[in-house]
Short mmCIF file of C-alpha atoms in Angstrom, two decimals:
data_model
loop_
_atom_site.label_atom_id
_atom_site.label_comp_id
_atom_site.label_asym_id
_atom_site.label_seq_id
_atom_site.Cartn_x
_atom_site.Cartn_y
_atom_site.Cartn_z
CA MET S 1 20.57 2.73 91.81
CA LYS S 2 20.14 2.60 88.06
CA GLN S 3 21.68 -0.29 86.20
CA PRO S 4 24.23 0.43 83.52
CA LEU S 5 23.23 0.06 79.88
CA THR S 6 19.72 -1.17 80.53
CA GLY S 7 17.48 1.49 79.05
CA GLN S 8 14.30 2.55 80.74
CA ILE S 9 11.03 1.33 79.23
CA VAL S 10 10.29 3.83 76.52
CA SER S 11 7.14 3.93 74.45
CA GLU S 12 7.17 7.50 73.20
CA ASP S 13 9.98 9.90 72.31
CA THR S 14 12.11 10.21 75.43
CA THR S 15 15.17 12.42 75.74
CA GLY S 16 18.04 12.13 78.18
CA THR S 17 17.82 8.35 78.69
CA LEU S 18 20.91 6.45 79.75
CA ARG S 19 21.04 4.77 76.35
CA VAL S 20 20.86 8.12 74.55
CA LYS S 21 23.70 9.43 76.73
CA THR S 22 26.02 6.41 76.68
CA GLY S 23 25.19 5.77 73.02
CA PHE S 24 26.38 9.25 72.11
CA ALA S 25 29.70 8.50 73.81
CA GLU S 26 29.89 5.24 71.82
CA MET S 27 29.68 7.28 68.61
CA MET S 28 32.95 9.02 69.50
CA LYS S 29 34.89 5.77 69.94
CA GLY S 30 38.19 5.66 68.11
CA GLY S 31 38.20 9.44 67.83
CA VAL S 32 40.00 12.50 69.14
CA ILE S 33 38.40 15.27 71.22
CA MET S 34 40.38 18.51 71.14
CA ASP S 35 40.56 21.45 73.58
CA VAL S 36 39.87 24.76 71.84
CA VAL S 37 39.61 28.34 73.12
CA THR S 38 38.44 30.20 70.00
CA PRO S 39 36.08 29.56 67.06
CA GLU S 40 39.12 29.52 64.75
CA GLN S 41 40.74 26.72 66.76
CA ALA S 42 37.43 24.85 66.76
CA ARG S 43 37.32 24.99 62.96
CA ILE S 44 40.92 23.76 62.74
CA ALA S 45 39.95 20.84 64.99
CA GLU S 46 36.86 20.05 62.90
CA ASP S 47 38.89 20.24 59.68
CA ALA S 48 41.45 17.87 61.18
CA GLY S 49 38.77 15.24 61.84
CA ALA S 50 38.10 15.72 65.57
CA VAL S 51 34.93 13.91 66.73
CA ALA S 52 34.18 16.75 69.17
CA VAL S 53 35.76 19.86 70.65
CA MET S 54 36.07 20.97 74.28
CA ALA S 55 35.24 24.68 74.52
CA LEU S 56 37.45 26.39 77.10
CA GLU S 57 38.57 29.83 78.18
CA ARG S 58 42.11 28.55 78.70
CA VAL S 59 43.82 25.25 77.91
CA PRO S 60 45.13 23.36 80.97
CA ALA S 61 48.75 24.47 80.40
CA ASP S 62 47.62 28.11 80.68
CA ILE S 63 45.36 27.39 83.66
CA ARG S 64 48.44 25.92 85.31
CA ALA S 65 50.55 28.95 84.39
CA VAL S 66 47.97 31.56 85.45
CA GLY S 67 47.04 29.92 88.76
CA GLY S 68 44.16 31.16 90.90
CA VAL S 69 40.63 29.76 90.72
CA ALA S 70 39.72 28.24 87.36
CA ARG S 71 35.99 28.31 86.55
CA MET S 72 33.52 27.46 83.79
CA ALA S 73 34.25 29.38 80.58
CA ASP S 74 32.43 32.59 79.72
CA PRO S 75 29.17 31.57 77.94
CA THR S 76 30.10 33.92 75.08
CA ILE S 77 33.10 31.73 74.27
CA VAL S 78 31.10 28.52 74.52
CA GLU S 79 28.36 29.90 72.26
CA ALA S 80 30.82 31.25 69.70
CA ILE S 81 32.40 27.80 69.46
CA ILE S 82 28.99 26.08 69.23
CA ASN S 83 28.14 28.38 66.34
CA ALA S 84 31.47 27.84 64.60
CA VAL S 85 31.37 24.07 64.08
CA SER S 86 28.95 21.27 63.18
CA ILE S 87 30.60 18.63 65.38
CA PRO S 88 29.61 18.15 69.05
CA VAL S 89 30.82 20.73 71.57
CA MET S 90 31.75 19.82 75.14
CA ALA S 91 32.46 22.23 78.00
CA LYS S 92 33.83 21.92 81.53
CA CYS S 93 32.19 22.65 84.87
CA ARG S 94 33.92 22.53 88.25
CA ILE S 95 33.64 19.33 90.28
CA GLY S 96 30.41 19.49 92.26
CA HIS S 97 29.30 22.78 90.70
CA PHE S 98 25.85 21.77 89.51
CA ALA S 99 24.84 25.38 88.84
CA GLU S 100 27.65 25.72 86.27
CA ALA S 101 26.44 22.43 84.78
CA GLN S 102 22.89 23.82 84.57
CA VAL S 103 24.23 26.86 82.72
CA LEU S 104 26.20 24.71 80.27
CA GLN S 105 23.15 22.52 79.61
CA SER S 106 21.06 25.63 78.93
CA LEU S 107 23.67 26.84 76.42
CA GLY S 108 23.18 23.64 74.42
CA VAL S 109 26.56 22.01 74.96
CA ASP S 110 26.43 18.36 73.89
CA PHE S 111 28.50 16.92 76.76
CA ILE S 112 29.63 18.33 80.12
CA ASP S 113 33.05 17.46 81.51
CA GLU S 114 32.97 17.64 85.32
CA SER S 115 36.65 18.34 85.38
CA GLU S 116 39.56 18.38 87.78
CA VAL S 117 41.23 20.85 85.40
CA LEU S 118 39.03 23.52 86.99
CA THR S 119 39.16 24.33 90.71
CA PRO S 120 36.75 22.02 92.59
CA ALA S 121 33.63 23.68 94.02
CA ASP S 122 32.80 20.86 96.42
CA GLU S 123 35.35 18.71 98.24
CA GLU S 124 32.92 15.92 99.09
CA HIS S 125 30.29 15.68 96.39
CA HIS S 126 30.34 15.41 92.65
CA VAL S 127 27.36 16.61 90.59
CA ASN S 128 24.35 14.27 90.66
CA LYS S 129 24.44 13.68 86.94
CA TRP S 130 21.14 11.76 86.86
CA ASN S 131 19.44 15.16 87.25
CA PHE S 132 20.57 16.24 83.78
CA ALA S 133 19.41 15.38 80.25
CA VAL S 134 22.84 16.28 78.86
CA PRO S 135 25.48 13.54 79.29
CA PHE S 136 28.57 13.93 81.51
CA VAL S 137 32.14 12.73 81.26
CA CYS S 138 34.27 12.54 84.42
CA GLY S 139 37.91 11.84 85.20
CA CYS S 140 39.24 8.75 86.99
CA ARG S 141 42.59 7.34 88.11
CA ASN S 142 41.42 3.80 88.83
CA LEU S 143 38.44 1.49 88.55
CA GLY S 144 36.85 2.51 91.85
CA GLU S 145 36.87 6.18 90.90
CA ALA S 146 35.43 5.35 87.45
CA LEU S 147 32.58 3.33 88.96
CA ARG S 148 31.79 6.00 91.55
CA ARG S 149 31.37 8.52 88.74
CA ILE S 150 29.24 6.09 86.72
CA ALA S 151 27.07 5.50 89.81
CA GLU S 152 26.54 9.28 89.93
CA GLY S 153 25.33 9.17 86.33
CA ALA S 154 28.45 9.75 84.19
CA ALA S 155 27.83 8.46 80.64
CA MET S 156 31.52 8.39 79.80
CA VAL S 157 34.78 8.42 81.75
CA ARG S 158 38.30 9.46 80.92
CA THR S 159 41.45 8.57 82.74
CA LYS S 160 42.85 11.79 84.20
CA GLY S 161 46.54 11.75 83.46
CA GLU S 162 48.08 15.06 84.49
CA PRO S 163 46.53 17.87 82.42
CA GLY S 164 48.62 20.61 80.86
CA THR S 165 51.93 18.80 81.15
CA GLY S 166 52.45 17.25 77.71
CA ASN S 167 53.78 14.29 79.69
CA VAL S 168 51.99 11.01 79.07
CA VAL S 169 53.31 9.16 82.12
CA GLU S 170 50.29 9.77 84.37
CA ALA S 171 47.85 8.95 81.55
CA VAL S 172 49.63 5.60 81.22
CA ARG S 173 49.57 5.00 84.97
CA HIS S 174 45.83 5.62 85.20
CA MET S 175 44.89 3.61 82.10
CA ARG S 176 46.96 0.66 83.31
CA ALA S 177 45.35 0.92 86.75
CA VAL S 178 41.86 0.72 85.27
CA THR S 179 42.60 -2.17 82.90
CA ASP S 180 44.59 -4.12 85.52
CA GLN S 181 41.83 -3.74 88.09
CA ILE S 182 39.20 -4.89 85.59
CA ALA S 183 41.33 -7.96 84.88
CA SER S 184 41.83 -8.62 88.58
CA ILE S 185 38.11 -8.71 89.43
CA ALA S 186 37.11 -10.60 86.27
CA GLY S 187 37.77 -14.01 87.79
CA LEU S 188 36.34 -13.42 91.27
CA ARG S 189 33.67 -15.60 92.88
CA ASP S 190 30.36 -14.03 93.90
CA GLU S 191 31.26 -13.63 97.56
CA GLN S 192 34.61 -12.10 96.67
CA LEU S 193 32.85 -9.39 94.64
CA PHE S 194 31.31 -7.96 97.80
CA ALA S 195 34.79 -7.59 99.29
CA ALA S 196 36.07 -6.14 96.01
CA ALA S 197 33.27 -3.55 96.02
CA LYS S 198 34.24 -2.53 99.53
CA GLU S 199 37.89 -2.26 98.55
CA LEU S 200 37.16 -0.32 95.37
CA GLN S 201 34.69 1.89 97.27
CA ALA S 202 32.23 1.40 94.43
CA PRO S 203 28.65 0.07 94.26
CA TYR S 204 28.43 -3.72 94.27
CA GLU S 205 26.09 -3.83 91.23
CA LEU S 206 28.60 -1.99 89.05
CA VAL S 207 31.54 -4.06 90.32
CA ALA S 208 29.61 -7.27 89.53
CA TRP S 209 28.72 -5.95 86.07
CA VAL S 210 32.37 -5.18 85.28
CA ALA S 211 33.51 -8.58 86.62
CA LYS S 212 31.00 -10.35 84.40
CA ASN S 213 31.54 -8.28 81.23
CA LYS S 214 35.30 -7.66 81.67
CA LYS S 215 34.94 -4.02 80.60
CA LEU S 216 33.54 -0.73 81.84
CA PRO S 217 29.83 -0.12 81.22
CA VAL S 218 30.65 3.19 79.48
CA VAL S 219 33.24 4.44 77.00
CA ASN S 220 36.64 5.33 78.53
CA PHE S 221 38.90 7.87 76.81
CA SER S 222 42.45 8.79 77.78
CA ALA S 223 43.37 12.34 78.77
CA GLY S 224 46.01 14.43 80.49
CA GLY S 225 49.39 14.61 78.77
CA ILE S 226 48.93 13.33 75.20
CA ALA S 227 51.11 15.49 72.94
CA THR S 228 52.21 13.35 69.98
CA PRO S 229 50.73 10.83 67.51
CA ALA S 230 52.75 8.08 69.20
CA ASP S 231 51.30 9.10 72.60
CA ALA S 232 47.80 8.64 71.16
CA ALA S 233 48.74 5.24 69.69
CA LEU S 234 50.25 4.18 73.02
CA MET S 235 47.07 4.99 74.91
CA MET S 236 44.89 3.25 72.32
CA GLN S 237 47.06 0.13 72.53
CA LEU S 238 46.74 0.24 76.31
CA GLY S 239 43.01 -0.14 75.85
CA CYS S 240 41.33 3.26 75.81
CA ASP S 241 38.42 3.97 73.45
CA GLY S 242 39.70 7.33 72.20
CA VAL S 243 41.73 10.32 73.33
CA PHE S 244 41.32 13.85 74.61
CA VAL S 245 44.11 16.19 73.56
CA GLY S 246 44.21 19.36 75.60
CA SER S 247 47.16 21.68 75.46
CA GLY S 248 49.10 19.31 73.18
CA ILE S 249 47.71 20.65 69.90
CA PHE S 250 47.32 24.41 70.24
CA LYS S 251 50.47 24.78 72.36
CA SER S 252 52.53 23.23 69.55
CA GLY S 253 54.26 24.75 66.53
CA ASP S 254 51.85 23.64 63.77
CA PRO S 255 48.46 22.88 65.36
CA ALA S 256 46.56 21.96 62.16
CA LYS S 257 49.18 19.44 61.11
CA ARG S 258 49.58 17.98 64.59
CA ALA S 259 45.80 17.70 64.98
CA ARG S 260 45.51 15.74 61.71
CA ALA S 261 48.46 13.55 62.68
CA ILE S 262 46.94 12.66 66.07
CA VAL S 263 43.61 11.81 64.40
CA GLU S 264 45.35 9.49 61.94
CA ALA S 265 47.45 7.87 64.65
CA THR S 266 44.37 7.27 66.81
CA THR S 267 42.52 5.56 63.95
CA ASN S 268 45.57 3.51 62.90
CA TYR S 269 47.01 2.95 66.35
CA GLN S 270 48.38 -0.48 65.50
CA ASP S 271 49.99 0.62 62.24
CA ALA S 272 53.50 1.81 63.13
CA ALA S 273 54.32 2.77 59.53
CA THR S 274 51.39 5.22 59.45
CA ILE S 275 52.35 6.63 62.84
CA ALA S 276 55.92 7.09 61.61
CA ARG S 277 54.69 8.88 58.48
CA VAL S 278 52.41 11.29 60.35
CA SER S 279 55.03 11.98 63.03
CA ARG S 280 57.43 13.60 60.55
CA HIS S 281 58.00 17.37 60.49
CA LEU S 282 55.26 18.23 62.97
CA GLY S 283 57.17 21.26 64.21
CA GLU S 284 57.77 21.92 67.84
CA ALA S 285 55.80 19.88 70.38
CA MET S 286 54.62 21.57 73.57
CA VAL S 287 57.51 21.88 75.97
CA GLY S 288 56.17 19.59 78.67
CA ILE S 289 56.62 19.34 82.42
CA ASN S 290 58.14 16.52 84.44
CA ILE S 291 55.63 15.25 87.00
CA ASP S 292 58.04 15.14 89.93
CA THR S 293 58.63 18.90 89.56
CA ILE S 294 54.91 19.54 90.27
CA PRO S 295 54.17 19.60 94.02
CA PRO S 296 51.35 17.18 94.93
CA SER S 297 49.12 20.10 95.94
CA GLU S 298 49.29 21.42 92.36
CA ARG S 299 48.56 18.08 90.68
CA MET S 300 45.11 18.31 89.10
CA GLN S 301 44.65 14.54 89.21
CA GLU S 302 44.38 14.68 93.01
CA ARG S 303 41.11 16.60 92.66
CA GLY S 304 37.92 14.51 92.81
CA TRP S 305 36.98 11.82 95.30
CA MET L 1 25.97 -7.40 65.75
CA VAL L 2 25.91 -9.06 62.31
CA GLY L 3 28.48 -11.48 63.76
CA ALA L 4 25.78 -12.69 66.15
CA LEU L 5 23.60 -13.31 63.09
CA GLY L 6 26.21 -15.62 61.57
CA ALA L 7 28.03 -13.22 59.25
CA SER L 8 31.81 -13.06 59.33
CA THR L 9 33.11 -9.52 59.80
CA VAL L 10 36.21 -7.45 59.19
CA ASP L 11 37.04 -3.87 60.22
CA VAL L 12 37.42 -1.67 57.15
CA ARG L 13 40.02 1.10 57.34
CA ARG L 14 41.67 0.77 53.92
CA PRO L 15 40.48 -0.14 50.39
CA GLU L 16 42.11 -3.59 50.53
CA ASP L 17 39.94 -4.48 53.56
CA LEU L 18 36.91 -4.48 51.23
CA ALA L 19 38.22 -7.31 49.04
CA ASP L 20 35.98 -10.10 50.33
CA CYS L 21 33.00 -8.05 51.54
CA ASP L 22 29.45 -8.78 50.35
CA GLY L 23 28.18 -5.92 52.44
CA LEU L 24 29.58 -2.83 54.18
CA ILE L 25 28.09 -1.17 57.26
CA ILE L 26 29.00 2.46 57.76
CA PRO L 27 28.06 3.05 61.39
CA GLY L 28 27.28 6.11 63.44
CA GLY L 29 29.96 8.57 64.43
CA GLU L 30 30.93 12.02 63.25
CA SER L 31 30.28 12.14 59.51
CA THR L 32 32.92 14.87 59.07
CA ALA L 33 35.60 12.77 60.78
CA ILE L 34 34.63 9.59 58.90
CA ALA L 35 34.62 11.45 55.57
CA LYS L 36 38.11 12.91 56.17
CA LEU L 37 39.59 9.48 56.85
CA MET L 38 37.71 7.91 53.91
CA ALA L 39 39.13 10.55 51.58
CA LEU L 40 42.62 10.19 53.02
CA TYR L 41 42.75 6.45 52.38
CA GLY L 42 41.00 6.38 49.00
CA LEU L 43 37.88 4.69 50.33
CA TYR L 44 35.43 6.79 48.29
CA ASP L 45 36.44 5.27 44.96
CA ALA L 46 36.95 1.82 46.47
CA ILE L 47 33.47 1.74 48.05
CA ARG L 48 31.85 3.02 44.84
CA ALA L 49 33.70 0.40 42.79
CA HIS L 50 32.78 -2.47 45.12
CA HIS L 51 29.17 -1.29 45.22
CA ALA L 52 29.09 -1.25 41.40
CA GLN L 53 30.24 -4.89 41.58
CA GLY L 54 27.33 -5.74 43.88
CA MET L 55 28.48 -4.93 47.44
CA ALA L 56 25.51 -3.91 49.59
CA LEU L 57 25.75 -0.88 51.90
CA PHE L 58 24.03 -0.08 55.20
CA GLY L 59 24.50 3.36 56.75
CA THR L 60 23.24 4.36 60.19
CA CYS L 61 23.14 8.05 61.15
CA ALA L 62 26.55 9.33 59.97
CA GLY L 63 26.68 6.36 57.59
CA ALA L 64 23.31 7.35 56.11
CA ILE L 65 24.69 10.86 55.54
CA LEU L 66 27.60 9.41 53.58
CA LEU L 67 25.34 7.26 51.34
CA ALA L 68 23.26 10.27 50.24
CA SER L 69 23.60 12.10 46.96
CA LYS L 70 23.33 15.49 48.65
CA ILE L 71 24.03 16.76 52.19
CA GLU L 72 22.29 19.89 53.42
CA GLY L 73 24.49 21.83 55.81
CA ALA L 74 27.67 20.11 54.66
CA LEU L 75 31.08 21.66 55.15
CA PRO L 76 32.56 22.85 51.83
CA ASP L 77 34.81 19.79 51.56
CA GLN L 78 32.34 17.27 52.98
CA VAL L 79 31.32 15.09 50.05
CA PRO L 80 28.89 12.15 50.27
CA LEU L 81 29.39 8.89 48.38
CA GLY L 82 26.45 9.96 46.22
CA LEU L 83 25.04 6.45 45.83
CA MET L 84 21.50 6.84 47.12
CA ASP L 85 18.88 9.12 45.60
CA VAL L 86 18.23 11.07 48.80
CA THR L 87 19.02 14.50 50.21
CA ILE L 88 19.87 14.45 53.90
CA LYS L 89 20.23 17.21 56.48
CA ARG L 90 22.80 16.87 59.27
CA ASN L 91 21.94 17.35 62.98
CA ALA L 92 18.36 18.08 61.93
CA TYR L 93 16.75 17.18 65.25
CA GLY L 94 18.96 19.54 67.24
CA ARG L 95 21.84 19.15 69.66
CA GLN L 96 22.43 16.24 72.06
CA ILE L 97 19.85 17.56 74.54
CA ALA L 98 17.20 16.78 71.88
CA SER L 99 18.48 13.24 71.23
CA PHE L 100 15.82 10.65 72.04
CA GLU L 101 14.75 7.04 71.86
CA THR L 102 11.40 5.66 70.83
CA LEU L 103 9.65 2.62 69.35
CA LEU L 104 8.90 2.52 65.63
CA PRO L 105 7.36 0.05 63.18
CA PHE L 106 9.94 -1.16 60.64
CA GLU L 107 8.70 -2.82 57.47
CA GLY L 108 10.52 -6.11 57.09
CA ALA L 109 11.18 -6.60 60.82
CA ASP L 110 8.85 -9.21 62.30
CA GLY L 111 7.70 -9.14 65.90
CA GLY L 112 6.53 -5.58 66.44
CA GLU L 113 8.20 -2.22 66.78
CA VAL L 114 11.96 -1.72 66.90
CA ARG L 115 13.67 0.49 69.47
CA ALA L 116 15.09 3.48 67.65
CA VAL L 117 17.81 5.66 69.22
CA PHE L 118 18.22 9.05 67.54
CA ILE L 119 21.45 10.85 68.45
CA ARG L 120 22.03 14.28 66.87
CA ALA L 121 20.27 12.51 64.05
CA PRO L 122 20.02 13.53 60.39
CA ARG L 123 16.72 13.96 58.54
CA PHE L 124 15.91 12.78 55.01
CA ALA L 125 14.76 15.93 53.20
CA GLU L 126 14.08 14.46 49.76
CA TRP L 127 14.04 10.98 48.27
CA GLY L 128 13.65 9.64 44.74
CA ALA L 129 10.83 7.58 43.24
CA ASN L 130 12.82 4.35 43.51
CA VAL L 131 13.50 4.79 47.20
CA LYS L 132 11.26 2.76 49.51
CA VAL L 133 10.32 4.04 52.97
CA LEU L 134 10.66 1.28 55.61
CA SER L 135 10.00 3.29 58.74
CA THR L 136 8.65 6.71 59.67
CA HIS L 137 8.71 8.92 62.75
CA ASN L 138 5.97 11.58 63.03
CA GLY L 139 5.23 10.98 59.34
CA GLU L 140 8.82 11.56 58.20
CA PRO L 141 10.94 8.76 56.75
CA VAL L 142 13.74 7.50 59.03
CA ALA L 143 14.69 4.28 57.20
CA LEU L 144 15.04 4.08 53.43
CA ARG L 145 15.94 1.33 50.98
CA GLU L 146 17.05 1.67 47.39
CA GLY L 147 18.27 -1.52 45.74
CA ARG L 148 21.43 -2.63 47.52
CA LEU L 149 21.45 0.40 49.81
CA LEU L 150 19.88 0.81 53.26
CA ALA L 151 19.99 4.14 55.13
CA VAL L 152 18.68 4.54 58.68
CA ALA L 153 18.67 7.83 60.63
CA PHE L 154 18.74 6.10 64.01
CA HIS L 155 21.14 3.62 65.66
CA PRO L 156 19.93 0.00 65.67
CA GLU L 157 23.48 -0.93 66.75
CA LEU L 158 22.88 0.67 70.18
CA THR L 159 20.21 -1.86 71.15
CA SER L 160 20.24 -5.61 71.61
CA ASP L 161 17.57 -5.91 68.88
CA THR L 162 19.18 -7.44 65.77
CA ARG L 163 16.18 -7.25 63.45
CA VAL L 164 17.27 -4.26 61.36
CA HIS L 165 20.67 -5.88 60.81
CA LYS L 166 18.90 -9.15 59.97
CA TYR L 167 16.82 -7.25 57.41
CA PHE L 168 20.03 -5.90 55.88
CA LEU L 169 21.66 -9.34 55.64
CA GLU L 170 18.58 -11.13 54.30
CA ASN L 171 17.03 -8.54 52.05
CA VAL L 172 19.80 -6.16 51.00
CA VAL L 173 22.89 -8.36 50.99
CA GLY L 174 20.74 -11.39 50.16
CA THR L 175 22.30 -14.00 52.40
CA GLN L 176 20.74 -16.65 54.57
CA VAL L 177 20.65 -15.66 58.22
CA ILE L 178 20.96 -18.54 60.65
#
């Protein structure tokens, strides 16, 4: 298995190295990545100071409302968004659907999100992300899930939350799970790390790396339910490196203003006066869904293994 | 990284954070996003004023874009600091799939080539007579120095090699590195 953050020996120009992939994710730290479904929305996101956009056919709230099988977006939409903005463009493939990932890489997307928001294509295997030059981000609910994705080649992770709800409670649960589990293995003795690896169902080498360095080997963003500037500040204070905002912006009353406000709150997450200022008169937030009204079978976070 | 070289550091988000700085590093990231926040908090004028008083500046990738006097392919409202006599082109090597790492000689860094990580990197299109080329890739400049300004198209901060940062502290800021 490849070690995290130790680049291969490189003497000539080499693309797709682990350092090039994880380093790109590092460049987005402290920033906001916004879901967009049209070139116009992408430009609003870029103007608001997003560090990247996620090109989609539907935002998670609409995927939830429409039901049925959710797939990779039409390449026409992805290309139109790529052509509309100068910032990086991400796109989602289904869990395990490496052919969709191949298509997205060929379109020139800068990052692929192997996402539980879409209907999984494989109930046992995720994409072998080492086979791609383009970097991947994957969802996680806890440390073991994060490390399994990193072992498969993910260059970035994001806690899942519950997409399309506008309810931050699951995002909080998952971020706390990851940070608490990192803290709990940080003090373990060598022989205990083998047991911890077994319990976390994650490769020993990665578990030992996390225990030693007291952090994940890749950038970890928060996702799934962030709808307000204060939500973004909450997640940043809980230890994430940045935030994904899905339905929260373009399902709200004044998307441009809310997008700018969430960017400012993410940068100044410890400055309550700034968060108070940007939270004023944002118009209507997305309505939101209470988690206990969603049957477990319809919870997107349960997808992925 | 400069902390490991003995410098004391502070995160700069607002003009007042610059008060005691001898040098400012503008790192990689999205130049559009950084520029928006700089404009919002009045950092353009503050950085220019501190630089006029002697503060050294080091920009990597997005930071190098912001130091330039002209940006090719800029958004209408994307304005550089205009301090360095260079024209720079954004995302000039292509999208992420074309991002790469390599080894390059770097004038002023002892001990052989430095590892250079180029991520959606910019390209220096033009540079003035007083701008010194410190490193090239395929014959094109990728690290430039002009007085108290250092602009690098790649990301020395993504490696464990501190020599480019040491060069900045010793030669551009002009401090003793321990």
